[in-house]
Amino acid sequence: MSRSKLSVVTLPLLAVATLFTPTLGAAELTPESRVTEVAVTFDLPGRLDIPSDGQAHKHLIATREMAAKVEHRAVPRVAPGVYLVAKVTLPGEVPLLAGKVQHFVGGDLVGSSMMAERAGGEEFSLSFGPDDRLKAERKQIFRKVDRRGKDDEVGYRFITTLENHLGRDGVIEVKDRIPVSGDERVVVTLDDDQTTPGATTDPKEPGILTWRIPVPKSGTKEITLTYSVRSPRSVALAGLD
């Protein structure tokens, strides 16, 4: 599958007679637009023939090109595989209207999603599906229960294996998580000595650890995550792994 060109087609849901289709790609049309606090108006050149059949109809408003930073991301705890993601910044002041988005890699349709309205100058990410040239597999290799008085302490260790078949060196952003306790009787401890260093955290994503791992051409890398959960034996816990 060619990965040389990424494109997005947006299909915003407007009134039946005014359903238009902004697209991203090479510039073809340049309609005039007016942006106010409550509306965006597109003045299209010429006239459109819209059948009076009570059905929705689409028409191209404009095409745009946006420089993209292409990344590879994986959340192997949730789903196997590595996903191709493009980070873009919408140029100008005219927004992209909310609606259905179709994602293409080259000429291949790789998926669709719903997109919120994006303002001019806003940075956002678009997913282009799994890249089968990269692999990410997570396995639990250790679980041990220690009895400590009236408490149980359960230790966990996971290894995520990354493989690179891109034909060049690559970088994969990997997210994993440790449990977050909302009960002071339950204590979660990350074992820094037995966890791959370099992970970053974000206060907006409690418990989430993010690594950016360089993986050499035709090579593999491993990420180790180790933590423990201590709680009274009488407290039932779930979702610890």
XYZ file of C-alpha atoms in Angstrom:
241
model
C 0.000 0.000 0.000
C 1.412 3.393 -1.004
C 1.884 5.789 1.934
C 3.165 8.753 -0.074
C -0.006 10.817 -0.035
C -2.576 11.333 2.699
C -5.875 13.021 2.009
C -9.102 13.727 3.817
C -12.567 14.408 2.462
C -15.037 16.061 4.832
C -18.781 15.747 4.367
C -20.509 18.227 6.699
C -24.202 17.754 7.379
C -26.087 20.915 6.428
C -29.587 21.626 5.151
C -30.788 19.494 2.243
C -30.405 22.150 -0.429
C -27.094 23.469 0.893
C -25.101 20.292 1.550
C -21.572 21.048 0.411
C -18.347 19.039 0.519
C -15.080 20.770 1.485
C -12.082 18.639 0.549
C -8.372 18.709 1.311
C -6.013 18.329 -1.643
C -4.707 20.362 -4.550
C -6.291 23.797 -4.961
C -9.060 23.757 -7.552
C -11.738 26.191 -6.420
C -11.373 29.462 -4.566
C -14.785 30.581 -3.325
C -15.145 33.766 -1.355
C -15.956 33.205 2.293
C -17.163 35.369 5.160
C -16.631 34.340 8.776
C -18.677 35.993 11.531
C -19.266 35.133 15.170
C -22.333 33.061 14.330
C -21.892 31.817 10.758
C -19.591 30.969 7.873
C -20.839 31.926 4.406
C -19.361 30.532 1.168
C -20.078 32.471 -2.029
C -19.578 30.026 -4.896
C -18.885 31.248 -8.423
C -21.594 30.422 -10.950
C -24.806 28.539 -10.285
C -25.640 25.066 -9.036
C -28.426 22.823 -10.278
C -30.046 21.178 -7.248
C -32.877 18.760 -8.058
C -36.114 19.370 -6.172
C -36.418 15.721 -5.136
C -36.302 16.137 -1.344
C -32.918 14.407 -1.165
C -29.574 15.648 0.143
C -27.085 16.728 -2.528
C -23.375 17.466 -2.248
C -21.212 19.954 -4.102
C -17.523 20.782 -3.911
C -16.803 24.076 -2.146
C -13.007 24.118 -2.182
C -9.837 22.100 -1.907
C -6.951 22.872 0.427
C -3.435 21.613 0.998
C -2.090 21.298 4.537
C 1.413 20.308 5.557
C 1.261 17.232 7.778
C 3.573 15.758 10.375
C 3.158 12.003 10.037
C 3.550 9.900 13.183
C 3.077 6.286 14.212
C 1.140 5.597 17.423
C 0.252 2.460 19.343
C -1.945 1.691 22.352
C -1.343 -2.067 22.534
C -3.297 -2.500 25.768
C -6.434 -1.449 23.860
C -5.715 -2.681 20.323
C -2.827 -4.482 18.645
C -0.964 -2.808 15.831
C 0.511 0.596 15.050
C -1.555 3.404 13.544
C -0.591 6.064 11.029
C -1.540 9.545 12.270
C -1.131 12.942 10.615
C -0.934 16.134 12.682
C -2.053 19.150 10.672
C -2.748 22.839 11.220
C -5.694 24.323 9.335
C -4.427 27.393 7.446
C -6.292 30.671 7.150
C -9.406 31.759 9.026
C -12.081 29.661 7.331
C -13.051 26.620 9.449
C -13.690 23.058 8.409
C -17.317 22.287 9.151
C -18.232 19.377 11.384
C -19.241 16.156 9.700
C -18.196 12.801 8.344
C -14.563 12.426 7.277
C -13.237 9.918 4.756
C -9.550 9.023 5.058
C -7.428 8.082 2.034
C -3.844 6.818 1.735
C -2.918 7.378 -1.889
C -6.045 6.292 -3.737
C -7.134 3.807 -1.089
C -10.004 4.538 1.298
C -8.750 3.368 4.717
C -11.615 4.476 6.944
C -14.020 7.174 8.027
C -14.837 9.083 11.195
C -16.830 12.023 12.526
C -14.947 15.286 12.981
C -15.869 18.252 15.142
C -15.672 21.712 13.597
C -12.068 22.873 13.264
C -11.186 26.555 13.448
C -8.641 28.270 11.244
C -5.182 27.942 12.795
C -6.206 24.946 14.919
C -3.902 21.915 15.137
C -5.553 18.487 15.152
C -4.802 14.858 14.367
C -6.262 12.565 11.721
C -5.887 8.783 11.831
C -5.215 6.837 8.638
C -5.606 3.348 10.013
C -3.099 0.644 10.914
C 0.289 0.502 9.223
C 0.926 -3.217 8.791
C 4.656 -2.608 8.337
C 4.920 -1.933 12.074
C 3.849 -4.228 14.893
C 3.167 -3.739 18.603
C 2.272 -6.670 20.853
C 1.702 -6.471 24.624
C 1.959 -9.480 26.940
C 1.626 -9.933 30.682
C 4.689 -11.839 31.855
C 4.363 -11.533 35.621
C 1.644 -11.460 38.252
C 2.454 -12.152 41.896
C 0.327 -11.823 45.027
C 2.059 -11.087 48.352
C 0.136 -11.161 51.620
C 1.091 -8.289 53.910
C -0.919 -8.456 57.140
C -4.525 -7.673 56.239
C -3.490 -6.388 52.802
C -2.731 -8.036 49.482
C -0.062 -6.571 47.208
C -0.315 -7.683 43.595
C 2.651 -7.088 41.299
C 2.285 -6.854 37.508
C 4.782 -6.744 34.672
C 4.048 -6.294 30.976
C 6.318 -6.281 27.939
C 5.365 -4.587 24.666
C 7.401 -5.725 21.665
C 7.764 -3.355 18.699
C 8.810 -4.488 15.207
C 9.823 -2.253 12.300
C 9.441 -3.402 8.683
C 9.225 0.072 7.136
C 12.488 -0.371 5.258
C 13.951 2.531 7.243
C 14.411 3.624 10.845
C 11.199 4.671 12.568
C 9.786 6.129 15.775
C 6.664 4.762 17.461
C 4.703 6.616 20.134
C 3.436 4.029 22.615
C 0.856 4.645 25.342
C 0.225 2.335 28.293
C -1.326 2.871 31.681
C -1.227 2.017 35.348
C -4.402 1.919 37.472
C -5.528 5.170 39.104
C -6.936 4.786 42.607
C -9.859 6.817 43.861
C -9.746 5.079 47.241
C -7.047 5.951 49.778
C -7.032 2.315 50.895
C -5.797 1.268 47.441
C -2.194 2.255 46.677
C -0.710 1.950 43.181
C 3.091 2.116 42.873
C 5.055 2.310 39.622
C 8.323 0.345 39.821
C 10.724 2.790 38.183
C 13.640 0.345 38.367
C 11.741 -2.308 36.389
C 10.013 0.034 33.926
C 11.522 1.307 30.673
C 12.755 4.870 31.311
C 11.800 7.905 29.246
C 8.021 7.830 29.667
C 6.215 11.155 29.920
C 2.943 11.895 31.713
C 0.191 14.471 31.279
C -2.002 15.730 34.166
C -4.939 15.646 31.745
C -4.456 11.872 31.300
C -4.027 10.362 34.787
C -2.230 7.034 34.796
C -1.149 7.249 31.147
C 2.535 6.804 30.293
C 3.824 7.752 26.843
C 7.089 6.643 25.261
C 8.608 7.685 21.929
C 10.699 4.687 20.956
C 13.185 4.716 18.043
C 13.061 1.344 16.296
C 15.834 0.596 13.790
C 15.176 -0.691 10.289
C 14.188 -4.390 10.458
C 14.744 -4.226 14.220
C 12.779 -4.735 17.418
C 12.488 -2.902 20.729
C 10.826 -3.814 24.026
C 9.031 -1.652 26.581
C 8.651 -2.971 30.123
C 5.961 -1.714 32.509
C 5.992 -2.876 36.142
C 3.727 -1.760 38.981
C 2.037 -3.027 42.131
C -1.380 -2.530 43.709
C -1.823 -2.842 47.477
C -5.264 -2.967 49.078
C -7.146 -4.514 52.013
C -7.978 -8.146 51.326
C -11.662 -7.391 51.814
C -11.716 -4.829 48.955
C -12.713 -6.259 45.562
C -10.738 -4.748 42.665
C -11.107 -5.003 38.889
C -9.354 -3.699 35.782
C -5.871 -3.760 37.302
C -4.168 -5.100 34.197
